[in-house]
Structure formats: structure tokens, C-alpha cells
PDB file of C-alpha atoms in Angstrom:
ATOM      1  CA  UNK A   1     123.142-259.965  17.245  1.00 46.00           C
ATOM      2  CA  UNK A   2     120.888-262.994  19.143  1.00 47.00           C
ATOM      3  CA  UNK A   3     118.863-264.945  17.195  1.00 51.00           C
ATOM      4  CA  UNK A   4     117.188-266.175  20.485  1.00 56.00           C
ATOM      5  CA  UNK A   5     116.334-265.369  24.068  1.00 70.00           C
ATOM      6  CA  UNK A   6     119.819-266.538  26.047  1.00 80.00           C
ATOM      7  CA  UNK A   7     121.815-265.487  28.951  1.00 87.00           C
ATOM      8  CA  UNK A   8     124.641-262.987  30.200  1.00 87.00           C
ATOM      9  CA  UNK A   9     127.887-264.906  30.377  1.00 89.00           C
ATOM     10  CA  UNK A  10     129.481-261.576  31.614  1.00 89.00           C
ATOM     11  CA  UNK A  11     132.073-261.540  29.335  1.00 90.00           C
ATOM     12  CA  UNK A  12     132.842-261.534  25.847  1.00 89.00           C
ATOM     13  CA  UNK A  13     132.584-264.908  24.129  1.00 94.00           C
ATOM     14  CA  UNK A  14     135.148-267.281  23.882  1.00 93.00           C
ATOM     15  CA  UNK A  15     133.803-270.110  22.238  1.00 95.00           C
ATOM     16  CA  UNK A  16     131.001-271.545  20.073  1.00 95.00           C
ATOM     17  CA  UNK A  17     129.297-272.831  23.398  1.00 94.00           C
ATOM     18  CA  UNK A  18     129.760-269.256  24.999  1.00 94.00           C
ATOM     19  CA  UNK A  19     127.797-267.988  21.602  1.00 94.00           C
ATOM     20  CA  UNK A  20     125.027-270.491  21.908  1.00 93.00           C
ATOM     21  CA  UNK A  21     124.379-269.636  25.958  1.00 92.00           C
ATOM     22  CA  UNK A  22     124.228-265.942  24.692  1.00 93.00           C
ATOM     23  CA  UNK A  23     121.437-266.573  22.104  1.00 92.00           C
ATOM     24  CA  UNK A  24     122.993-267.493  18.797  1.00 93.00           C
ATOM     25  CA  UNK A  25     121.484-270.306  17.072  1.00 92.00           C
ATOM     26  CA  UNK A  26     122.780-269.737  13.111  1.00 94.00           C
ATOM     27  CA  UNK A  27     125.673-271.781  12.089  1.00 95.00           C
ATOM     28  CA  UNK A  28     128.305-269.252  10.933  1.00 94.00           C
ATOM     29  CA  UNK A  29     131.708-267.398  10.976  1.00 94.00           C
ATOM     30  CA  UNK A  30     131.922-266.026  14.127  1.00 94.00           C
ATOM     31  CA  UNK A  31     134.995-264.199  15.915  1.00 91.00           C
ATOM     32  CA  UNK A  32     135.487-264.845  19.527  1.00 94.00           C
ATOM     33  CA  UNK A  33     138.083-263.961  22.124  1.00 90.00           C
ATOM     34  CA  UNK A  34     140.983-266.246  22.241  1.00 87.00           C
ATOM     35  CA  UNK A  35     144.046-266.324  24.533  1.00 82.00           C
ATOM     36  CA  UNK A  36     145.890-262.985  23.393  1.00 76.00           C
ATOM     37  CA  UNK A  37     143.943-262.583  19.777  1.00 82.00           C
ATOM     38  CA  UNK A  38     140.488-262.731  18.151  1.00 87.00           C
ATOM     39  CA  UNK A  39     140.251-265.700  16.895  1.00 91.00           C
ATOM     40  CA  UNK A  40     137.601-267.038  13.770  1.00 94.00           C
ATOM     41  CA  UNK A  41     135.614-269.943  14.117  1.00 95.00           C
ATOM     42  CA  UNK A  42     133.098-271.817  12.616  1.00 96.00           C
ATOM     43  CA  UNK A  43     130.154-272.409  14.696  1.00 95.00           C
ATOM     44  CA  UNK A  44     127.020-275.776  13.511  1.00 96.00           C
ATOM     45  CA  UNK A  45     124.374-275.077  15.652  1.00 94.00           C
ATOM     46  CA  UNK A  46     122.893-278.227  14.205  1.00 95.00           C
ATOM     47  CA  UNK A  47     125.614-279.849  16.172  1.00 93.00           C
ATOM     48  CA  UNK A  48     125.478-280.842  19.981  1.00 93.00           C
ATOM     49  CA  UNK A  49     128.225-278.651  22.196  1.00 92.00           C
ATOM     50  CA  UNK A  50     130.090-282.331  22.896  1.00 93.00           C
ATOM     51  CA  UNK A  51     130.400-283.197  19.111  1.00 93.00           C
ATOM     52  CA  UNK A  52     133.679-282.537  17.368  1.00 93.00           C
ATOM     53  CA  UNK A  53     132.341-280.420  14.692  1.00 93.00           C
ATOM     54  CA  UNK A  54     130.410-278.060  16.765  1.00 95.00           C
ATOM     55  CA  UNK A  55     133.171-275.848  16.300  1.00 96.00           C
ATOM     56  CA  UNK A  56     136.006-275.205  13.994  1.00 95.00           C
ATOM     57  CA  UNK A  57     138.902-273.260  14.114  1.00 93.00           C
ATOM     58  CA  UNK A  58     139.711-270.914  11.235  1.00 90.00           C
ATOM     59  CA  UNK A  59     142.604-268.606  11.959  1.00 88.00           C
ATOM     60  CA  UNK A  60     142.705-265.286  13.939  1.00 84.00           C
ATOM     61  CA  UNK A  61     141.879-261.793  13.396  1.00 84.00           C
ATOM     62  CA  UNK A  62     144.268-258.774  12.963  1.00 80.00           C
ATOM     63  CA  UNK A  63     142.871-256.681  15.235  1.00 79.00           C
ATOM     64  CA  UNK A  64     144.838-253.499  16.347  1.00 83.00           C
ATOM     65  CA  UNK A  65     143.585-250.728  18.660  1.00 83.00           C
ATOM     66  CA  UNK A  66     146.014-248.763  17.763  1.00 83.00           C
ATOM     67  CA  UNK A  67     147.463-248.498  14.239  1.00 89.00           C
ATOM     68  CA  UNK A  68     151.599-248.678  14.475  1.00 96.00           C
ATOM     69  CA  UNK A  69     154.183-247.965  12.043  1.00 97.00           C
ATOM     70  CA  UNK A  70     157.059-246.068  10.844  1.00 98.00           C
ATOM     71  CA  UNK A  71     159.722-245.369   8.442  1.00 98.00           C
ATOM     72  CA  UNK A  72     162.374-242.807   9.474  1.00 97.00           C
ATOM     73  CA  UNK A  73     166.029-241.680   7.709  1.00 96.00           C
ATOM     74  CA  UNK A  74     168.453-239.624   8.284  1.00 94.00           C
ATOM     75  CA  UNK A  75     170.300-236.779   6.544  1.00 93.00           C
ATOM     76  CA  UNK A  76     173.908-236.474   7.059  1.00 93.00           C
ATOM     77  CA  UNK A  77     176.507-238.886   8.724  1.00 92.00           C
ATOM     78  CA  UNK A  78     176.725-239.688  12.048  1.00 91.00           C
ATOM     79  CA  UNK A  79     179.704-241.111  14.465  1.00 88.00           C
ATOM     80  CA  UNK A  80     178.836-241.346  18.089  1.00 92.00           C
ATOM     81  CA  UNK A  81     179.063-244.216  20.237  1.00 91.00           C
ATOM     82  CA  UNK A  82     177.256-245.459  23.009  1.00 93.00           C
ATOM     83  CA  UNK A  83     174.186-242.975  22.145  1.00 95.00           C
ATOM     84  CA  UNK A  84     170.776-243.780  20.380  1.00 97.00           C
ATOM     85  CA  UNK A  85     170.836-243.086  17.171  1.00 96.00           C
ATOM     86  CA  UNK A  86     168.591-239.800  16.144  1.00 96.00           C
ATOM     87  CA  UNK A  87     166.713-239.396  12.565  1.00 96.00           C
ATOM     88  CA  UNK A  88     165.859-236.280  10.845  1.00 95.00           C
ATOM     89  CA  UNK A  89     163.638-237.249   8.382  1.00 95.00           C
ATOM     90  CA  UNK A  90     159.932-238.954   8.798  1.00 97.00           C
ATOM     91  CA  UNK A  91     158.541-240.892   5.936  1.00 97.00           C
ATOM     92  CA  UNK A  92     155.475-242.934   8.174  1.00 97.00           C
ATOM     93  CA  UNK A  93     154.660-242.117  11.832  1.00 97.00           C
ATOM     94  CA  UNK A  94     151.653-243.981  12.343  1.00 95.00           C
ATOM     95  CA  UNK A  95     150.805-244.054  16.306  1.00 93.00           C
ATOM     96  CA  UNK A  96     153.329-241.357  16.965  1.00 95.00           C
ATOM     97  CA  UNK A  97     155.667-244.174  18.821  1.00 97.00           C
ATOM     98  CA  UNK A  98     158.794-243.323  17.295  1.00 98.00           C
ATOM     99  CA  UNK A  99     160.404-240.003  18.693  1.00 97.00           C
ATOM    100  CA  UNK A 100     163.606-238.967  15.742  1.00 95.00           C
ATOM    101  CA  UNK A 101     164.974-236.561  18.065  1.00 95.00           C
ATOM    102  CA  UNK A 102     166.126-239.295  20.435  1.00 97.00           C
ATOM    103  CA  UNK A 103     165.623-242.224  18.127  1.00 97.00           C
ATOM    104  CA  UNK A 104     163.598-244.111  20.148  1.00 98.00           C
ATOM    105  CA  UNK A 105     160.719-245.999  19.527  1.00 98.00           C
ATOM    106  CA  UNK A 106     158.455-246.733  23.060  1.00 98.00           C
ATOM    107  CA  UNK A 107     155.774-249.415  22.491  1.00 97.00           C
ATOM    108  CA  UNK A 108     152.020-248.304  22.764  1.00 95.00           C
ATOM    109  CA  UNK A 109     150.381-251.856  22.908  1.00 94.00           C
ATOM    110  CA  UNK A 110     151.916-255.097  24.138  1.00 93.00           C
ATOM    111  CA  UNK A 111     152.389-257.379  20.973  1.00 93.00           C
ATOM    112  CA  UNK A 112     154.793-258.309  18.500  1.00 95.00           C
ATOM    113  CA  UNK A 113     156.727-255.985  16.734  1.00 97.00           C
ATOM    114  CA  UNK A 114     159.209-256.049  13.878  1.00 98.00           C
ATOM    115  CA  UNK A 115     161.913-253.638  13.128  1.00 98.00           C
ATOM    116  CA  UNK A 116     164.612-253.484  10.151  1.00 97.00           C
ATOM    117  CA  UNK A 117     167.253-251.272  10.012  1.00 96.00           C
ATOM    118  CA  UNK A 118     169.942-250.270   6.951  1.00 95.00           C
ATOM    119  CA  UNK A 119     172.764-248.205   6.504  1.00 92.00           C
ATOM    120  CA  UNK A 120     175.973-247.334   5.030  1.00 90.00           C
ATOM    121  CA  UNK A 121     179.359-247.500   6.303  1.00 86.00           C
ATOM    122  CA  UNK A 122     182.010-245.240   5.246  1.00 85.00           C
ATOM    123  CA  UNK A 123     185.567-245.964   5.779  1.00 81.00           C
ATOM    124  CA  UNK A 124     188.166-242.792   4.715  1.00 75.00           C
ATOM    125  CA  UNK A 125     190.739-243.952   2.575  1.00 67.00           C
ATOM    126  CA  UNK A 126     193.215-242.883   5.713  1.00 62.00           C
ATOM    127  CA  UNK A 127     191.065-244.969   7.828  1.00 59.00           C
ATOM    128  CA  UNK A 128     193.271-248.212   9.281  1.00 61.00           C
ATOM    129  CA  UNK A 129     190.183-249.410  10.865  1.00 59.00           C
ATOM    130  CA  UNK A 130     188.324-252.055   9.757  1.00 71.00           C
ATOM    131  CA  UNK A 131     185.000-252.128  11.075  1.00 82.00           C
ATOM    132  CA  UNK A 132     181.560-250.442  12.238  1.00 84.00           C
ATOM    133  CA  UNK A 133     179.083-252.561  14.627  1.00 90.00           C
ATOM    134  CA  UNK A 134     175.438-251.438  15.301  1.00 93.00           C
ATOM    135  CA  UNK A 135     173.477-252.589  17.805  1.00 95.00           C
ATOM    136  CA  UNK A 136     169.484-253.356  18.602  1.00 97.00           C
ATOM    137  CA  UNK A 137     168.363-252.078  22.460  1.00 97.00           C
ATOM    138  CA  UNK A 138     165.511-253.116  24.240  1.00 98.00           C
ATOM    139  CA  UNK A 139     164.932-251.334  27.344  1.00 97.00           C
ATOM    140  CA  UNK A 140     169.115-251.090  27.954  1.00 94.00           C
ATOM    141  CA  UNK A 141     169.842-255.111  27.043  1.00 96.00           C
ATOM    142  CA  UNK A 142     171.266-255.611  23.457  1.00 96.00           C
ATOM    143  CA  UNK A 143     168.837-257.559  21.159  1.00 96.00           C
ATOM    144  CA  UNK A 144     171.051-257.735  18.186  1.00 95.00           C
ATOM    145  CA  UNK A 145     173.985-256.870  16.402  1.00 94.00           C
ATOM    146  CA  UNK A 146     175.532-256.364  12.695  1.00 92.00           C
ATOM    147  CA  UNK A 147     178.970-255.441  11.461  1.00 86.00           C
ATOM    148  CA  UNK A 148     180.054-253.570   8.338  1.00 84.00           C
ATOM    149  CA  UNK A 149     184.130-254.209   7.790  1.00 78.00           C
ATOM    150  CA  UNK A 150     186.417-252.835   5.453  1.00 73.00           C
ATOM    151  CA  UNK A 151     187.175-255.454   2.833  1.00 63.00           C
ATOM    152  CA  UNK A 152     190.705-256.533   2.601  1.00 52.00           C
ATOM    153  CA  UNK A 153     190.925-256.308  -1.293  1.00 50.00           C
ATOM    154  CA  UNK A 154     190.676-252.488  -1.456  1.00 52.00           C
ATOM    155  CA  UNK A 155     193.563-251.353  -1.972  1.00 54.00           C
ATOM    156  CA  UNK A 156     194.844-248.298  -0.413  1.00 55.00           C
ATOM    157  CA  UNK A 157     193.498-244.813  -2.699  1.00 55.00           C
ATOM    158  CA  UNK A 158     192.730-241.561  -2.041  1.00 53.00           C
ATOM    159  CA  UNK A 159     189.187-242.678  -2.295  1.00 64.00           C
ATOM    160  CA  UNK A 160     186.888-243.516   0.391  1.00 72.00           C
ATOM    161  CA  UNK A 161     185.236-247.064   0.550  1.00 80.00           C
ATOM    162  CA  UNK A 162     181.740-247.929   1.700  1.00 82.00           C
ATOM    163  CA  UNK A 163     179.666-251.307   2.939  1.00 83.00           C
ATOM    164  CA  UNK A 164     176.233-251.971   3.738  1.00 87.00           C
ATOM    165  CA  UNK A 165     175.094-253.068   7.031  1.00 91.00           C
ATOM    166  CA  UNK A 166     171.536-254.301   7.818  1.00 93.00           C
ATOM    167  CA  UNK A 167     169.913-255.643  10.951  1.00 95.00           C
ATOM    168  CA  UNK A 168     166.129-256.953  11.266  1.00 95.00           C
ATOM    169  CA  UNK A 169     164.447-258.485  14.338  1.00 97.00           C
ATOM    170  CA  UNK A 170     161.510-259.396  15.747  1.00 97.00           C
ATOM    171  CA  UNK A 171     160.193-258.825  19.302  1.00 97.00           C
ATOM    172  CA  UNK A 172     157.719-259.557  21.973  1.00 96.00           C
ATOM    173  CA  UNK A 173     157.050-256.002  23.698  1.00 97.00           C
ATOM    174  CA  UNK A 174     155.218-254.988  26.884  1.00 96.00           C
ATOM    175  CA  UNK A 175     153.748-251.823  27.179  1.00 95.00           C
ATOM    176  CA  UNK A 176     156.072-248.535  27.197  1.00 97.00           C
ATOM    177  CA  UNK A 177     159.559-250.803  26.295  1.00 98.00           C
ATOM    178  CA  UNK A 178     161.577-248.697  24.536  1.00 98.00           C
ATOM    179  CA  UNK A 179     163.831-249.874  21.064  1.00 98.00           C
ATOM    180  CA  UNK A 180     166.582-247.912  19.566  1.00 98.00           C
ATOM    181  CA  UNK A 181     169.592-248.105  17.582  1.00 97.00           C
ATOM    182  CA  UNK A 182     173.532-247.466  18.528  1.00 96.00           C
ATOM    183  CA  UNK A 183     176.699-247.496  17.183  1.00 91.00           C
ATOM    184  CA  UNK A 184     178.477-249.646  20.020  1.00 91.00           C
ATOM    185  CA  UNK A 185     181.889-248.949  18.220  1.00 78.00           C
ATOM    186  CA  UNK A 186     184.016-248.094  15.124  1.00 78.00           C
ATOM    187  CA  UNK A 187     187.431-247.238  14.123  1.00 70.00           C
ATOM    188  CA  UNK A 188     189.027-243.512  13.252  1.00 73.00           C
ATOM    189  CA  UNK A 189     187.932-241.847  10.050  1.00 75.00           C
ATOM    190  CA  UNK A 190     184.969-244.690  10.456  1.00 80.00           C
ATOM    191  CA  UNK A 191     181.145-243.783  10.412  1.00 83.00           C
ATOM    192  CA  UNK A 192     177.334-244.048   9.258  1.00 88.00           C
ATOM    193  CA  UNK A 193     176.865-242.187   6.110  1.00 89.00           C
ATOM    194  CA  UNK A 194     174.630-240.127   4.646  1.00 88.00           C
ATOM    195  CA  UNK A 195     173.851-236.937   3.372  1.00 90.00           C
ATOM    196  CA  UNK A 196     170.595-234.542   2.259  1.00 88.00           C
ATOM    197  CA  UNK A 197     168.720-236.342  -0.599  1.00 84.00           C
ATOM    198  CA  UNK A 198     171.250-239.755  -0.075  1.00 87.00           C
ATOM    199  CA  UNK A 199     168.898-241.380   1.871  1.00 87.00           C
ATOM    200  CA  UNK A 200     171.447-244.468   2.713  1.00 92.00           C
ATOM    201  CA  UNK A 201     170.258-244.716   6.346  1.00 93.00           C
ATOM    202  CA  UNK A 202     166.877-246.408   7.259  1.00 95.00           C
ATOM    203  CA  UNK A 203     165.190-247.494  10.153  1.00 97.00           C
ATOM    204  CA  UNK A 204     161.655-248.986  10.408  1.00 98.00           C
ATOM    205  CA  UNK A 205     158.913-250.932  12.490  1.00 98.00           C
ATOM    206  CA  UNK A 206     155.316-251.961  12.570  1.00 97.00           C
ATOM    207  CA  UNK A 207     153.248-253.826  14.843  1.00 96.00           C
ATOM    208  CA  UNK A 208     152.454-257.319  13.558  1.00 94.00           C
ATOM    209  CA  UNK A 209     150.024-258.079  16.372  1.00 90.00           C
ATOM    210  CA  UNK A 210     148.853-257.200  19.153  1.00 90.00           C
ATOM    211  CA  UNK A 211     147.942-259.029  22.515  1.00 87.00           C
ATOM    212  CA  UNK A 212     144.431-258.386  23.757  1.00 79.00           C
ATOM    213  CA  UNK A 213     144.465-258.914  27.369  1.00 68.00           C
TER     214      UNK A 213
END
């Protein structure tokens, strides 16, 4: 709203000075467009547009045109290599990004974007092997990596022996890059375990923020 007659700057504001040209003469909060964000500012109309505290800087605003989250699991164990990892189950969907049946997760907004992932590893007691590595894709180019191993104080049993592997990151997307999860490798009798109503294996993201352009 103007509290005065101003002008059209042609564009949204970007600054205390941009909100006095356009009419406003109340000293205030006011949120104008920064860089990549909406910022908040404090704007002293008593002020002249050269002085230092004509305008403050407060912090930015959380703004997202598109709301984007999800929490997915899946249901029974799973041992292939090379391949994104699929999910059966959806807990959160928010934004529809995340497609289970291929496990991956295309970006609707540019922005920043954090993703955690956890799971179980399950090494037979026949199993010689000593390891299961899982890796974080963007767009084809690995991100990240995390290893579950077979601990060299279990003893050799007729039972099987498990170890929990995380991996979180955070990442600067464009537009339409696509995430997922693999298994890039693994020994016999070695794999990602789970099973209906275990619920060992889960993989989320949100978008923290994102750019305004």
C-alpha cells in the first residue's frame, strides 16, 4: 500500500529508496527483493536516503512457491547395483517431486535442498564380504558416499549380522536436476534390509530455500 503519490520503478522493490520513489513514507518492516531471496528490512523515513540508518537489514524471508518435501521407505530388501534405488512406501510427498517407482527425486524450483538417507545392512552369516557402499547422484556425478562393513569381532554363527549406514547432504539444485540413491557395490550374501512393517530403510528431502530469480 502507498502512503503517498510516487512513481513506477517497473519492478518490484529492492530497497528502502525503491519503497520511498514508489510512495511509502511510514517507517516500518518492509520485505523487498534481494539477490535470490526476500529479504526484511527496516525502513526510517525520517531519515535521508544517504544516511546510514535509512535502512536496516533484518534477515530474509522463507518464501517458497512451491511447497517441497518427502519421506519415503521401503518394504523388503534390496541388492542391485548400479541402479537407483526404488521405495514402496510414501510417508510425505509434498510437491509430488519424488517418483518411488524409480527413486528419483527431480527438483521443481532452483534452491537449496537437503536430503538424508538411512538404512540397514545385512551381512549372512556365510557372507565373507565385508562391506556395502551407497552412493548420492546428482544428475549422473556422485555427490556422496557411506559404507556399512562387517565388524571384525563377530565371530562366525549361523546368525546373520547387521550395521547401520547413513548419508545426509546438502545441495544447490537447478531446475529439473534429478537426485537418487544406489548401491555402487557389495559383497555375496550382502544387501539393504528390510521387510513389511521393519521400516529400516529411509530416504528423505525438503527444500530449505528457494532462489527467486
Amino acid at each position: 500500500m502507498e502512503d503517498s503519490n510516487g512513481i513506477d520503478i517497473g519492478r518490484m522493490p529492492s530497497s528502502c529508496t525503491d519503497l520511498a520513489l514508489v510512495g511509502h513514507t511510514k517507517s516500518g518492516l518492509y520485505c523487498v527483493m534481494g539477490s535470490k531471496s526476500i529479504e526484511t528490512v527496516y525502513c526510517d523515513f525520517t531519515k535521508q536516503m544517504n544516511d546510514s540508518d535509512f535502512q536496516k537489514f533484518l534477515g530474509y524471508v522463507d518464501v517458497k512457491s512451491t511447497p517441497t518435501f518427502f519421506h519415503v521407505q521401503k518394504n523388503a530388501s534390496f541388492s542391485y547395483v548400479g541402479v537407483p534405488i526404488p521405495f514402496e512406501i510414501v510417508n510425505a510427498n509434498s510437491g509430488k517431486a519424488m517418483n518411488v517407482a524409480t527413486g528419483i527425486f527431480t527438483a521443481p524450483r532452483s534452491g537449496t535442498y537437503y536430503f538424508s538417507f538411512a538404512g540397514l545392512a545385512q551381512f549372512q552369516s556365510s557372507s565373507n564380504s565385508a562391506d556395502l557402499e551407497i552412493r548420492l547422484f546428482l544428475n549422473d556425478v556422485r555427490i556422496a558416499s557411506s559404507y556399512a562393513t562387517k565388524a571384525s569381532s563377530w565371530s562366525s554363527t549361523s546368525n546373520d549380522k547387521f550395521n547401520q549406514i547413513t548419508l545426509q547432504s546438502t545441495l544447490n539444485l537447478k531446475e529439473g536436476d534429478d537426485v537418487w540413491l544406489e548401491i555402487y557395490s557389495h559383497g555375496i550374501g550382502v544387501s539393504l534390509h528390510d521387510a513389511a512393517d521393519w521400516h529400516h530403510t529411509h530416504f528423505t528431502g525438503l527444500l530449505v530455500e528457494e532462489d527467486l530469480v
